[in-house]
Coordinates of C-alpha atoms and ligand atoms in Angstrom, one line a residue:
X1 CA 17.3 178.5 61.9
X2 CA 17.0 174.8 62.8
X3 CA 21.3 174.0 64.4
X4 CA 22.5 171.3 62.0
X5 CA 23.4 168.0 63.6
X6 CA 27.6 167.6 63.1
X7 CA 28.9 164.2 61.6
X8 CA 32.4 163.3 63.2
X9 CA 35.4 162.6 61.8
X10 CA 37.9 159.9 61.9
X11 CA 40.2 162.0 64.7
X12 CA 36.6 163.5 66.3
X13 CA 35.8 159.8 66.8
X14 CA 39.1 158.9 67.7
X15 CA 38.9 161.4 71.2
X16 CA 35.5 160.9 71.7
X17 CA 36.3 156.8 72.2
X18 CA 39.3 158.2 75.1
X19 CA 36.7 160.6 76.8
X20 CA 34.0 157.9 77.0
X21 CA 36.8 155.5 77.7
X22 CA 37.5 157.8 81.0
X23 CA 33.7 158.0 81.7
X24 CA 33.0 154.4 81.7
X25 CA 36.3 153.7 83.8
X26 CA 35.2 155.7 86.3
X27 CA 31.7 154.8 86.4
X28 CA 33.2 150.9 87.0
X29 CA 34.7 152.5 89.8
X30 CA 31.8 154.3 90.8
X31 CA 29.4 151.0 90.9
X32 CA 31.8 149.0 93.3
X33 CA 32.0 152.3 95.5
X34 CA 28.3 151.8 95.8
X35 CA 27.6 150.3 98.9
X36 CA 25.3 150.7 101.7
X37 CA 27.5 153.7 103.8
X38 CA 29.4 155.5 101.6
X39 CA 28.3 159.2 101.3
X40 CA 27.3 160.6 97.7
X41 CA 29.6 163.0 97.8
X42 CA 32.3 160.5 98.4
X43 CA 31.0 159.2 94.9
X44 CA 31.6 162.6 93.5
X45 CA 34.9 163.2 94.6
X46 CA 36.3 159.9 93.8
X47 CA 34.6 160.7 89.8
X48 CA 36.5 163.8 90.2
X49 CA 39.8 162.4 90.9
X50 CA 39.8 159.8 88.5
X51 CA 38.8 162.4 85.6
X52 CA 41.8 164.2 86.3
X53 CA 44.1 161.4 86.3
X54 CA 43.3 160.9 83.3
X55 CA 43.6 164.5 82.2
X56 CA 39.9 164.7 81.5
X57 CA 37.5 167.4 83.0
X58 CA 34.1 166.8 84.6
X59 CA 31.8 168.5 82.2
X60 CA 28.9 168.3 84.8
X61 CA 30.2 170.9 87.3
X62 CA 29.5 174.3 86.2
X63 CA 27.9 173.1 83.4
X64 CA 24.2 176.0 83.8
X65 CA 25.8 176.5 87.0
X66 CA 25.5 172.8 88.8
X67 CA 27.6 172.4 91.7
X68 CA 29.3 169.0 90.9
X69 CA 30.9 166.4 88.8
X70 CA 28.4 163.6 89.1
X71 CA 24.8 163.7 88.7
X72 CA 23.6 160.8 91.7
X73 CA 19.4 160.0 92.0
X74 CA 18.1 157.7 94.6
X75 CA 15.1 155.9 94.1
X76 CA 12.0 158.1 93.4
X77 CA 14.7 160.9 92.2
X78 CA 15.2 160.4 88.3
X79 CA 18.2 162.8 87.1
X80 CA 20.3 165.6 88.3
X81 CA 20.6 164.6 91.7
X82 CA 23.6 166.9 93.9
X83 CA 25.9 164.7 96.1
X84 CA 25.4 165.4 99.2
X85 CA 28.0 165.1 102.2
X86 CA 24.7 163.6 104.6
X87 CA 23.3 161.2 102.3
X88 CA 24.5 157.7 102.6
X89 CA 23.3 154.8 100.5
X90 CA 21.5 152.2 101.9
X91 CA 20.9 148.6 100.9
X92 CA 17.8 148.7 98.6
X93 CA 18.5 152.2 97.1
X94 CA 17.9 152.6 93.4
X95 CA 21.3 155.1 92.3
X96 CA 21.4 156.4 88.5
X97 CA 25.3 157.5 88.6
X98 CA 25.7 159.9 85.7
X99 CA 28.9 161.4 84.6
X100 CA 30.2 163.3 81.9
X101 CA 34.2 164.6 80.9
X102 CA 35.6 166.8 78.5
X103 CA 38.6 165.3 76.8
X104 CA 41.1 167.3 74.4
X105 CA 38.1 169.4 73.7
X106 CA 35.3 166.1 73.4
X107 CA 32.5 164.9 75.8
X108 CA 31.7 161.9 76.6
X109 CA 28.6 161.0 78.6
X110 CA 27.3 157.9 80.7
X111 CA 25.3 156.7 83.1
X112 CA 24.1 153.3 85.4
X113 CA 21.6 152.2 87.8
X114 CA 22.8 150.4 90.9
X115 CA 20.7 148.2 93.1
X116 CA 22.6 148.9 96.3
X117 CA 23.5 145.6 98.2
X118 CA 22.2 143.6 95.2
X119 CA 18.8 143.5 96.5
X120 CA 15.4 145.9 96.0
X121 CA 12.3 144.2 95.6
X122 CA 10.6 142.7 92.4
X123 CA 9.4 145.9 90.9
X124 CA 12.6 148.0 91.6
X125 CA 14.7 145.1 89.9
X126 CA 12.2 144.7 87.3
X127 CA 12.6 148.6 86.8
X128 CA 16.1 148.3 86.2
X129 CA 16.2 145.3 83.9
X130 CA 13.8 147.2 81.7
X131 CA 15.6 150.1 81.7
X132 CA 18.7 148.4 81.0
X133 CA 17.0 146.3 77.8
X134 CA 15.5 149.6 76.7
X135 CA 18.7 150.8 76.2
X136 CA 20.0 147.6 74.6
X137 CA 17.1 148.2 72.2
X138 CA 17.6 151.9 70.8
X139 CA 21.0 151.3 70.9
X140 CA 20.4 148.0 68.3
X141 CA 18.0 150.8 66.2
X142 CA 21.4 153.2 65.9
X143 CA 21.1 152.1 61.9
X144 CA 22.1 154.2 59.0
X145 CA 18.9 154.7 57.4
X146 CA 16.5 154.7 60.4
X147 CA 15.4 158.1 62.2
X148 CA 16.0 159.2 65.7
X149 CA 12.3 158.2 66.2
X150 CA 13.4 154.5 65.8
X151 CA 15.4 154.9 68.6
X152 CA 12.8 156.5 70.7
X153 CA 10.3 154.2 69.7
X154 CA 12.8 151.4 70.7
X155 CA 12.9 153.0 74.5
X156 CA 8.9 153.6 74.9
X157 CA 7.6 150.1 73.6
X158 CA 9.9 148.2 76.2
X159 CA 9.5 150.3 78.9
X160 CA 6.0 150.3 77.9
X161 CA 5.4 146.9 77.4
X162 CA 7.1 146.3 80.9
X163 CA 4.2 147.9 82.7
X164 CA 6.4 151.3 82.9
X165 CA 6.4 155.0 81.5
X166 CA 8.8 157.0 79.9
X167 CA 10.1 160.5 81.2
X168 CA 9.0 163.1 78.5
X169 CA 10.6 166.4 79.8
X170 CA 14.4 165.3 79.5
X171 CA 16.0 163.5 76.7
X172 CA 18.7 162.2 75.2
X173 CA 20.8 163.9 72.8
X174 CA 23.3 164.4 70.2
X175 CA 27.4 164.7 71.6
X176 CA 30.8 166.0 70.7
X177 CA 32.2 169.0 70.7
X178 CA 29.8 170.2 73.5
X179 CA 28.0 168.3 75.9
X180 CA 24.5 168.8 74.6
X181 CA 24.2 168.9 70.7
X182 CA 21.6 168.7 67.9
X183 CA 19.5 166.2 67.3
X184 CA 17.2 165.8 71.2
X185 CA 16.9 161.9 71.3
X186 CA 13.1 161.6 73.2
X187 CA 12.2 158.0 74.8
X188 CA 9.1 158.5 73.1
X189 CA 7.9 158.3 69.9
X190 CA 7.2 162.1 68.4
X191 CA 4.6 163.0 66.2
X192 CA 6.5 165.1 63.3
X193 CA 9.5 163.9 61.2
X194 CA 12.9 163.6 63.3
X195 CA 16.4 163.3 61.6
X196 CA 17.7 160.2 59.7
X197 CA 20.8 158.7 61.4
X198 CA 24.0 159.0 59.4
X199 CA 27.5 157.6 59.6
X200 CA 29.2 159.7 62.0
X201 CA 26.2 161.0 63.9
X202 CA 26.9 160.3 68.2
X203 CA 24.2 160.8 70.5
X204 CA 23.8 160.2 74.2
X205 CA 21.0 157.6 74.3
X206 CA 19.2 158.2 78.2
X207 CA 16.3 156.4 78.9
X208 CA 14.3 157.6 82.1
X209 CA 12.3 155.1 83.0
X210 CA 9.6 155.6 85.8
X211 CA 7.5 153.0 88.1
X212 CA 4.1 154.6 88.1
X213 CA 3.7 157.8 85.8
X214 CA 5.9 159.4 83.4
X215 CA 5.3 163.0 84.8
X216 CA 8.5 164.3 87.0
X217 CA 9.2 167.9 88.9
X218 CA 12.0 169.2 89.8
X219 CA 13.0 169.8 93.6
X220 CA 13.4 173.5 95.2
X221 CA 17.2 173.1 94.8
X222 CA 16.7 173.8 91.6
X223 CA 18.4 170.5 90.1
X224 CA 16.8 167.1 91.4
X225 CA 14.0 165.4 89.2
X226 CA 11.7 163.5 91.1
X227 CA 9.2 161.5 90.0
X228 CA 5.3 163.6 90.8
X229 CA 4.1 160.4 92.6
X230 CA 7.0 159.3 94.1
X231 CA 7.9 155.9 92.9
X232 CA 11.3 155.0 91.9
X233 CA 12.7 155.6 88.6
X234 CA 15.6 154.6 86.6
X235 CA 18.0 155.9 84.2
X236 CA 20.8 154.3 82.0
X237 CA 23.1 155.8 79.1
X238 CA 25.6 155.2 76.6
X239 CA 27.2 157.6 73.7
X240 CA 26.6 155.8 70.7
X241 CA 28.5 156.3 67.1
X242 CA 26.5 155.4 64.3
X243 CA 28.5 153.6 61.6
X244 CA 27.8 152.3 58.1
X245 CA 29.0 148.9 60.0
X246 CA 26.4 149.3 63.1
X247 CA 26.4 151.1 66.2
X248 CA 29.4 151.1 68.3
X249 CA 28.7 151.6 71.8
X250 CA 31.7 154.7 73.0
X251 CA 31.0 154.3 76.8
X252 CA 31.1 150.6 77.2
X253 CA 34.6 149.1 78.2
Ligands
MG301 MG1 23.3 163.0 78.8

């Protein structure tokens, strides 16, 4: 049987806003961090530390058995990167910072690209800026009435349009109570009938947006998602409600 997708309440909403609250703080935190020098593992520990001041928990580490709280991906990596206590960023670097908590028993789930040192090249900051509007776009589809494919569709004809492709084997997906819920939210459109949004409904919204082609592997660590012909990706996410008012955008501050 098919898991049914769960529509929050007023008081699910209500922790859902502090835990993305707590993810979007730190990944403000995160992004001025990210300068040419600093360690990825000095990224992960400072994620760490501001989760639990806040009294949240990093849902990433441990979650399937990955080994830390943020997921960080440099350039031609595309998700699920591990910090590393060696790798330092340097001026140029793509870096998708991803980051999840669990607060009072609710996720919340984010990420951002960072140009390191401002600077990347024309097709790496054109990368990102599509990425970014792509994200704009499916969140501005997050209308009662619409189906998730609206929102997929959305994410592939920007990208698309851009002159880039869209990651097919990860996706978005619905939030809450656990970090990964009913319904998957593709960045591409899907052939059969997906699920209408409601009022209620929150979903991670993730597009993976790659440079040359959309297909991806995943390094011998088990974790890291490159892209297969090594040019750079990017990767941006909020956890959206849906609302009979419009969508309102959890992880933004
Ligand atoms: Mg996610």
């Amino acid at each position: 049987m098919k898991e049914a997708i769960v529509l929050k309440s007023r008081r699910e909403v209500g922790l859902m806003r502090d835990a993305n609250r707590i993810v979007a703080e730190t990944l403000a935190i995160l992004k001025d961090m990210a300068v040419a020098g600093v360690t990825t593992e000095e990224l992960d520990r400072a994620a760490e530390r501001n989760a639990e001041k806040n009294g949240a928990r990093p849902a990433f580490k441990g979650y399937r058995g990955f080994p830390a709280s943020i997921c960080v991906s440099i350039n031609e990596q595309v998700v699920h990167g591990i910090p590393n206590r060696r790798v330092r960023l340097k001026d140029g670097d793509l870096v998708s910072l991803d980051f999840g908590v669990e607060y009072k028993g609710y996720f919340g789930d984010a990420a951002i690209t960072v140009v390191v040192g401002g600077r990347a090249g024309d097709e790496k900051e054109r990368l990102v800026a599509a990425t970014r509007e792509s994200l704009e776009r499916a969140i501005a589809a997050c209308v009662v009435g619409n189906r998730v494919n609206d929102i997929s569709a959305a994410v592939q004809d920007h990208a698309e349009a851009c002159g880039f492709s869209v990651v097919r084997q990860f996706v978005g997906h619905g939030i809450g109570a656990r970090l990964h819920e009913p319904p998957e939210v593709p960045n591409y459109r899907r052939a059969e009938r997906t699920p209408k949004l409601m009022a209620g409904m929150t979903l991670a919204i993730e597009p993976m947006v790659n440079a040359g082609a959309f297909e991806v592997k995943v390094l011998r660590d088990g974790w890291t998602v490159v892209t297969a012909d090594g040019r750079p990706s990017a990767h941006f996410e909020h956890t959206v409600l849906v609302t009979d008012g419009g969508p309102e955008v959890l992880s933004r501050l």
